Amino acid sequence: MGRLVLGGAAAAREGDDGVYNRRVSESDRERWNARWREREGEGASSEPLTWIASLDSMLPRSGRALDVAGGAGRHAVWLARRGLAVTLADVSEEGLRLAAAAATAAGVAIDLARVDLEREPLPDGPWDVVVCVHYLQRSLFPAIASALAPGGLLVFCHQTRANLERHPRPGPEYLLDQGEAPRLVGGLDVVSSSEGWHEEGRHEARLIARRPPA
């Protein structure tokens, strides 16, 4: 039940450790499409991150949601099952195909936006929720803030440099500095912000921010 709503080129793709961590070329896009096919065969998890699921009582159950670089749809499908009208934006056709299949299996509908976020704008808002998990594009945050509806929430998590203490990848150029996440969301009110080692074994910054009501 996935509806393709946009076109786009290549941008960023998910790494071996589950992190969207690098800009890719057109030829690399095919490599990452192949990786999604491999992950499909390996039975990659379709459940949301534990932290995302823990936000159930905080997030709305109606309105519009955007899943940024959402890959195979683990969070988009979860949001749709809660009653939100969800758009998943991603560069990979294979990721979008898997997201469409996951939506069908769950009995929900999501819109699929094939878009290179390095070169093309976000899908049109306003959005009541924007989820951005393991994708770091610092230049995107002002656009996210502008695209949120008044009172809308940004849910963001990504590895910090402390992650290198246990994991060689992603490299330092793809990681958040300590304390950086709240500084990226200018114009939004920070609802909660934390950093630490979490249940998936990664050192992450986790942040929720709200656009002030009109």
PDB file of C-alpha atoms in Angstrom:
ATOM      1  CA  MET A   1       0.000   0.000   0.000  1.00  0.00           C
ATOM      2  CA  GLY A   2       2.830   2.381  -0.800  1.00  0.00           C
ATOM      3  CA  ARG A   3       2.143   5.233  -3.193  1.00  0.00           C
ATOM      4  CA  LEU A   4       5.141   6.712  -5.019  1.00  0.00           C
ATOM      5  CA  VAL A   5       4.685  10.471  -5.025  1.00  0.00           C
ATOM      6  CA  LEU A   6       8.039  12.020  -6.002  1.00  0.00           C
ATOM      7  CA  GLY A   7      11.106  11.407  -8.136  1.00  0.00           C
ATOM      8  CA  GLY A   8      14.731  11.955  -7.282  1.00  0.00           C
ATOM      9  CA  ALA A   9      18.392  11.047  -7.698  1.00  0.00           C
ATOM     10  CA  ALA A  10      20.955   9.574  -5.339  1.00  0.00           C
ATOM     11  CA  ALA A  11      21.952  11.029  -1.982  1.00  0.00           C
ATOM     12  CA  ALA A  12      22.613   9.130   1.259  1.00  0.00           C
ATOM     13  CA  ARG A  13      22.315   5.489   2.114  1.00  0.00           C
ATOM     14  CA  GLU A  14      22.309   3.193   5.111  1.00  0.00           C
ATOM     15  CA  GLY A  15      25.559   1.616   6.231  1.00  0.00           C
ATOM     16  CA  ASP A  16      26.360  -1.869   7.521  1.00  0.00           C
ATOM     17  CA  ASP A  17      25.753  -0.716  11.092  1.00  0.00           C
ATOM     18  CA  GLY A  18      22.303   0.679  10.336  1.00  0.00           C
ATOM     19  CA  VAL A  19      23.376   4.306  10.024  1.00  0.00           C
ATOM     20  CA  TYR A  20      22.748   6.684   7.165  1.00  0.00           C
ATOM     21  CA  ASN A  21      26.257   7.993   7.086  1.00  0.00           C
ATOM     22  CA  ARG A  22      27.497   9.104   3.698  1.00  0.00           C
ATOM     23  CA  ARG A  23      26.664  10.854   0.485  1.00  0.00           C
ATOM     24  CA  VAL A  24      26.614   8.481  -2.460  1.00  0.00           C
ATOM     25  CA  SER A  25      27.041   8.805  -6.195  1.00  0.00           C
ATOM     26  CA  GLU A  26      24.664   7.550  -8.845  1.00  0.00           C
ATOM     27  CA  SER A  27      26.732   4.390  -9.234  1.00  0.00           C
ATOM     28  CA  ASP A  28      26.794   3.879  -5.454  1.00  0.00           C
ATOM     29  CA  ARG A  29      23.016   4.026  -5.420  1.00  0.00           C
ATOM     30  CA  GLU A  30      22.916   0.687  -7.204  1.00  0.00           C
ATOM     31  CA  ARG A  31      25.289  -0.752  -4.622  1.00  0.00           C
ATOM     32  CA  TRP A  32      22.978   0.336  -1.824  1.00  0.00           C
ATOM     33  CA  ASN A  33      19.972  -0.955  -3.706  1.00  0.00           C
ATOM     34  CA  ALA A  34      21.805  -4.280  -3.791  1.00  0.00           C
ATOM     35  CA  ARG A  35      22.427  -3.996  -0.060  1.00  0.00           C
ATOM     36  CA  TRP A  36      18.711  -3.572   0.580  1.00  0.00           C
ATOM     37  CA  ARG A  37      18.094  -6.719  -1.431  1.00  0.00           C
ATOM     38  CA  GLU A  38      20.647  -8.512   0.735  1.00  0.00           C
ATOM     39  CA  ARG A  39      19.071  -7.187   3.917  1.00  0.00           C
ATOM     40  CA  GLU A  40      15.702  -8.401   2.704  1.00  0.00           C
ATOM     41  CA  GLY A  41      17.136 -11.900   2.437  1.00  0.00           C
ATOM     42  CA  GLU A  42      18.665 -11.596   5.896  1.00  0.00           C
ATOM     43  CA  GLY A  43      15.311 -10.722   7.442  1.00  0.00           C
ATOM     44  CA  ALA A  44      16.133  -7.213   8.698  1.00  0.00           C
ATOM     45  CA  SER A  45      14.015  -6.023  11.614  1.00  0.00           C
ATOM     46  CA  SER A  46      10.684  -4.422  10.763  1.00  0.00           C
ATOM     47  CA  GLU A  47      10.103  -3.191  14.324  1.00  0.00           C
ATOM     48  CA  PRO A  48      10.824   0.419  15.296  1.00  0.00           C
ATOM     49  CA  LEU A  49      13.727   1.286  17.539  1.00  0.00           C
ATOM     50  CA  THR A  50      12.883   0.698  21.175  1.00  0.00           C
ATOM     51  CA  TRP A  51      13.252   4.411  21.867  1.00  0.00           C
ATOM     52  CA  ILE A  52      10.862   5.370  19.079  1.00  0.00           C
ATOM     53  CA  ALA A  53       8.271   2.888  20.347  1.00  0.00           C
ATOM     54  CA  SER A  54       8.665   4.322  23.859  1.00  0.00           C
ATOM     55  CA  LEU A  55       7.377   7.680  22.580  1.00  0.00           C
ATOM     56  CA  ASP A  56       3.936   6.251  21.847  1.00  0.00           C
ATOM     57  CA  SER A  57       2.132   8.340  24.474  1.00  0.00           C
ATOM     58  CA  MET A  58       3.852  11.556  23.361  1.00  0.00           C
ATOM     59  CA  LEU A  59       3.214  11.385  19.627  1.00  0.00           C
ATOM     60  CA  PRO A  60      -0.103  12.277  17.999  1.00  0.00           C
ATOM     61  CA  ARG A  61      -2.417   9.646  16.555  1.00  0.00           C
ATOM     62  CA  SER A  62      -3.719  11.813  13.742  1.00  0.00           C
ATOM     63  CA  GLY A  63      -2.225  14.306  11.316  1.00  0.00           C
ATOM     64  CA  ARG A  64       0.718  14.052   8.928  1.00  0.00           C
ATOM     65  CA  ALA A  65       4.111  12.471   9.559  1.00  0.00           C
ATOM     66  CA  LEU A  66       7.344  12.505   7.555  1.00  0.00           C
ATOM     67  CA  ASP A  67       9.983   9.783   7.917  1.00  0.00           C
ATOM     68  CA  VAL A  68      13.278  11.257   6.674  1.00  0.00           C
ATOM     69  CA  ALA A  69      15.610   8.733   4.971  1.00  0.00           C
ATOM     70  CA  GLY A  70      13.282   6.037   6.245  1.00  0.00           C
ATOM     71  CA  GLY A  71      14.667   3.145   4.195  1.00  0.00           C
ATOM     72  CA  ALA A  72      12.536   0.010   4.406  1.00  0.00           C
ATOM     73  CA  GLY A  73       9.853   1.699   6.461  1.00  0.00           C
ATOM     74  CA  ARG A  74      10.221   0.340   9.996  1.00  0.00           C
ATOM     75  CA  HIS A  75       9.220   3.688  11.509  1.00  0.00           C
ATOM     76  CA  ALA A  76       6.884   4.842   8.741  1.00  0.00           C
ATOM     77  CA  VAL A  77       4.750   1.711   9.106  1.00  0.00           C
ATOM     78  CA  TRP A  78       4.677   2.057  12.893  1.00  0.00           C
ATOM     79  CA  LEU A  79       3.508   5.667  12.591  1.00  0.00           C
ATOM     80  CA  ALA A  80       0.852   4.707  10.043  1.00  0.00           C
ATOM     81  CA  ARG A  81      -0.460   1.948  12.297  1.00  0.00           C
ATOM     82  CA  ARG A  82      -1.003   4.610  14.941  1.00  0.00           C
ATOM     83  CA  GLY A  83      -3.306   6.559  12.619  1.00  0.00           C
ATOM     84  CA  LEU A  84      -0.978   9.104  11.016  1.00  0.00           C
ATOM     85  CA  ALA A  85      -0.859   9.876   7.298  1.00  0.00           C
ATOM     86  CA  VAL A  86       2.790   9.058   6.610  1.00  0.00           C
ATOM     87  CA  THR A  87       5.217   9.979   3.850  1.00  0.00           C
ATOM     88  CA  LEU A  88       8.555   8.165   3.714  1.00  0.00           C
ATOM     89  CA  ALA A  89      11.336  10.065   1.905  1.00  0.00           C
ATOM     90  CA  ASP A  90      14.336   8.063   0.743  1.00  0.00           C
ATOM     91  CA  VAL A  91      16.732   7.852  -2.191  1.00  0.00           C
ATOM     92  CA  SER A  92      16.735   4.069  -2.690  1.00  0.00           C
ATOM     93  CA  GLU A  93      14.165   2.423  -4.924  1.00  0.00           C
ATOM     94  CA  GLU A  94      14.838  -0.895  -3.204  1.00  0.00           C
ATOM     95  CA  GLY A  95      14.294   0.612   0.219  1.00  0.00           C
ATOM     96  CA  LEU A  96      11.014   2.109  -0.962  1.00  0.00           C
ATOM     97  CA  ARG A  97       9.980  -1.224  -2.444  1.00  0.00           C
ATOM     98  CA  LEU A  98      10.546  -2.912   0.892  1.00  0.00           C
ATOM     99  CA  ALA A  99       8.654  -0.140   2.655  1.00  0.00           C
ATOM    100  CA  ALA A 100       5.708  -0.624   0.318  1.00  0.00           C
ATOM    101  CA  ALA A 101       5.719  -4.358   1.030  1.00  0.00           C
ATOM    102  CA  ALA A 102       5.918  -3.739   4.780  1.00  0.00           C
ATOM    103  CA  ALA A 103       2.963  -1.355   4.601  1.00  0.00           C
ATOM    104  CA  THR A 104       0.920  -3.893   2.669  1.00  0.00           C
ATOM    105  CA  ALA A 105       1.732  -6.621   5.185  1.00  0.00           C
ATOM    106  CA  ALA A 106       0.689  -4.315   8.023  1.00  0.00           C
ATOM    107  CA  GLY A 107      -2.522  -3.280   6.274  1.00  0.00           C
ATOM    108  CA  VAL A 108      -1.662   0.427   6.197  1.00  0.00           C
ATOM    109  CA  ALA A 109      -1.026   2.998   3.492  1.00  0.00           C
ATOM    110  CA  ILE A 110       2.074   5.177   3.257  1.00  0.00           C
ATOM    111  CA  ASP A 111       3.257   7.587   0.572  1.00  0.00           C
ATOM    112  CA  LEU A 112       6.733   6.938  -0.822  1.00  0.00           C
ATOM    113  CA  ALA A 113       8.857   9.916  -1.861  1.00  0.00           C
ATOM    114  CA  ARG A 114      11.956   9.046  -3.886  1.00  0.00           C
ATOM    115  CA  VAL A 115      14.090  12.092  -3.215  1.00  0.00           C
ATOM    116  CA  ASP A 116      17.754  13.056  -2.915  1.00  0.00           C
ATOM    117  CA  LEU A 117      17.723  15.238   0.186  1.00  0.00           C
ATOM    118  CA  GLU A 118      21.190  16.590  -0.633  1.00  0.00           C
ATOM    119  CA  ARG A 119      19.820  18.138  -3.830  1.00  0.00           C
ATOM    120  CA  GLU A 120      16.046  18.289  -3.554  1.00  0.00           C
ATOM    121  CA  PRO A 121      13.659  19.789  -0.997  1.00  0.00           C
ATOM    122  CA  LEU A 122      11.731  17.918   1.631  1.00  0.00           C
ATOM    123  CA  PRO A 123       8.264  16.766   0.626  1.00  0.00           C
ATOM    124  CA  ASP A 124       5.767  19.549   1.208  1.00  0.00           C
ATOM    125  CA  GLY A 125       4.505  20.042   4.749  1.00  0.00           C
ATOM    126  CA  PRO A 126       3.235  21.043   7.124  1.00  0.00           C
ATOM    127  CA  TRP A 127       4.078  17.963   9.206  1.00  0.00           C
ATOM    128  CA  ASP A 128       2.783  17.169  12.661  1.00  0.00           C
ATOM    129  CA  VAL A 129       5.689  14.773  13.229  1.00  0.00           C
ATOM    130  CA  VAL A 130       9.074  14.470  11.511  1.00  0.00           C
ATOM    131  CA  VAL A 131      11.156  11.410  12.378  1.00  0.00           C
ATOM    132  CA  CYS A 132      14.843  11.385  11.432  1.00  0.00           C
ATOM    133  CA  VAL A 133      16.714   8.286  12.613  1.00  0.00           C
ATOM    134  CA  HIS A 134      20.386   7.650  11.822  1.00  0.00           C
ATOM    135  CA  TYR A 135      20.595  10.189   9.029  1.00  0.00           C
ATOM    136  CA  LEU A 136      22.796  13.246   9.521  1.00  0.00           C
ATOM    137  CA  GLN A 137      22.501  16.143   7.101  1.00  0.00           C
ATOM    138  CA  ARG A 138      23.084  19.291   9.107  1.00  0.00           C
ATOM    139  CA  SER A 139      21.856  21.593   6.349  1.00  0.00           C
ATOM    140  CA  LEU A 140      18.428  19.930   6.493  1.00  0.00           C
ATOM    141  CA  PHE A 141      17.442  21.079   9.980  1.00  0.00           C
ATOM    142  CA  PRO A 142      16.244  24.613   9.066  1.00  0.00           C
ATOM    143  CA  ALA A 143      14.001  23.103   6.386  1.00  0.00           C
ATOM    144  CA  ILE A 144      12.607  20.593   8.880  1.00  0.00           C
ATOM    145  CA  ALA A 145      11.886  23.356  11.374  1.00  0.00           C
ATOM    146  CA  SER A 146      10.067  25.360   8.703  1.00  0.00           C
ATOM    147  CA  ALA A 147       8.111  22.328   7.512  1.00  0.00           C
ATOM    148  CA  LEU A 148       6.725  21.462  10.951  1.00  0.00           C
ATOM    149  CA  ALA A 149       3.197  22.543  11.726  1.00  0.00           C
ATOM    150  CA  PRO A 150       2.795  24.822  14.774  1.00  0.00           C
ATOM    151  CA  GLY A 151       3.156  22.501  17.735  1.00  0.00           C
ATOM    152  CA  GLY A 152       4.677  19.798  15.514  1.00  0.00           C
ATOM    153  CA  LEU A 153       7.415  17.499  16.808  1.00  0.00           C
ATOM    154  CA  LEU A 154      10.841  16.558  15.482  1.00  0.00           C
ATOM    155  CA  VAL A 155      12.134  13.188  16.696  1.00  0.00           C
ATOM    156  CA  PHE A 156      15.852  12.776  15.963  1.00  0.00           C
ATOM    157  CA  CYS A 157      18.594  10.374  16.966  1.00  0.00           C
ATOM    158  CA  HIS A 158      22.093   9.799  15.668  1.00  0.00           C
ATOM    159  CA  GLN A 159      25.480   8.515  16.807  1.00  0.00           C
ATOM    160  CA  THR A 160      27.975  10.792  18.534  1.00  0.00           C
ATOM    161  CA  ARG A 161      31.757  10.711  18.387  1.00  0.00           C
ATOM    162  CA  ALA A 162      31.788   8.650  21.574  1.00  0.00           C
ATOM    163  CA  ASN A 163      30.472   5.777  19.459  1.00  0.00           C
ATOM    164  CA  LEU A 164      34.012   5.354  18.099  1.00  0.00           C
ATOM    165  CA  GLU A 165      35.056   3.954  21.470  1.00  0.00           C
ATOM    166  CA  ARG A 166      33.345   0.690  20.510  1.00  0.00           C
ATOM    167  CA  HIS A 167      32.603   0.912  16.798  1.00  0.00           C
ATOM    168  CA  PRO A 168      34.958   1.938  13.962  1.00  0.00           C
ATOM    169  CA  ARG A 169      32.072   2.972  11.738  1.00  0.00           C
ATOM    170  CA  PRO A 170      30.648   5.379  10.942  1.00  0.00           C
ATOM    171  CA  GLY A 171      33.763   7.523  10.821  1.00  0.00           C
ATOM    172  CA  PRO A 172      34.118  10.801  12.737  1.00  0.00           C
ATOM    173  CA  GLU A 173      32.990  12.936   9.798  1.00  0.00           C
ATOM    174  CA  TYR A 174      29.571  11.288   9.977  1.00  0.00           C
ATOM    175  CA  LEU A 175      29.033  11.676  13.726  1.00  0.00           C
ATOM    176  CA  LEU A 176      27.603  14.335  15.977  1.00  0.00           C
ATOM    177  CA  ASP A 177      29.875  16.271  18.302  1.00  0.00           C
ATOM    178  CA  GLN A 178      29.114  16.058  21.980  1.00  0.00           C
ATOM    179  CA  GLY A 179      26.201  18.358  22.787  1.00  0.00           C
ATOM    180  CA  GLU A 180      25.656  19.245  19.131  1.00  0.00           C
ATOM    181  CA  ALA A 181      22.124  17.960  18.589  1.00  0.00           C
ATOM    182  CA  PRO A 182      20.272  20.738  20.471  1.00  0.00           C
ATOM    183  CA  ARG A 183      22.276  23.344  18.561  1.00  0.00           C
ATOM    184  CA  LEU A 184      20.985  22.001  15.251  1.00  0.00           C
ATOM    185  CA  VAL A 185      17.332  22.760  15.982  1.00  0.00           C
ATOM    186  CA  GLY A 186      17.299  26.545  16.142  1.00  0.00           C
ATOM    187  CA  GLY A 187      13.782  27.949  16.168  1.00  0.00           C
ATOM    188  CA  LEU A 188      12.390  24.859  17.900  1.00  0.00           C
ATOM    189  CA  ASP A 189      11.805  24.289  21.602  1.00  0.00           C
ATOM    190  CA  VAL A 190      13.795  21.331  22.915  1.00  0.00           C
ATOM    191  CA  VAL A 191      11.429  19.007  24.775  1.00  0.00           C
ATOM    192  CA  SER A 192      14.078  16.450  25.718  1.00  0.00           C
ATOM    193  CA  SER A 193      17.700  15.800  24.853  1.00  0.00           C
ATOM    194  CA  SER A 194      20.087  13.084  26.010  1.00  0.00           C
ATOM    195  CA  GLU A 195      23.279  11.314  25.015  1.00  0.00           C
ATOM    196  CA  GLY A 196      24.538   7.901  26.029  1.00  0.00           C
ATOM    197  CA  TRP A 197      24.980   4.222  25.290  1.00  0.00           C
ATOM    198  CA  HIS A 198      21.658   2.665  24.428  1.00  0.00           C
ATOM    199  CA  GLU A 199      20.035  -0.726  24.082  1.00  0.00           C
ATOM    200  CA  GLU A 200      21.141  -1.210  20.455  1.00  0.00           C
ATOM    201  CA  GLY A 201      24.776  -0.841  21.544  1.00  0.00           C
ATOM    202  CA  ARG A 202      25.373   2.596  20.044  1.00  0.00           C
ATOM    203  CA  HIS A 203      26.272   5.906  21.670  1.00  0.00           C
ATOM    204  CA  GLU A 204      23.565   8.260  20.447  1.00  0.00           C
ATOM    205  CA  ALA A 205      22.135  11.682  20.898  1.00  0.00           C
ATOM    206  CA  ARG A 206      18.352  11.496  21.168  1.00  0.00           C
ATOM    207  CA  LEU A 207      16.323  14.638  20.843  1.00  0.00           C
ATOM    208  CA  ILE A 208      12.688  15.713  20.694  1.00  0.00           C
ATOM    209  CA  ALA A 209      11.927  19.293  19.712  1.00  0.00           C
ATOM    210  CA  ARG A 210       8.670  21.153  19.135  1.00  0.00           C
ATOM    211  CA  ARG A 211       7.816  24.041  16.845  1.00  0.00           C
ATOM    212  CA  PRO A 212       6.237  26.767  18.990  1.00  0.00           C
ATOM    213  CA  PRO A 213       2.474  27.162  18.564  1.00  0.00           C
ATOM    214  CA  ALA A 214       1.437  29.974  16.242  1.00  0.00           C
TER     215      ALA A 214
END
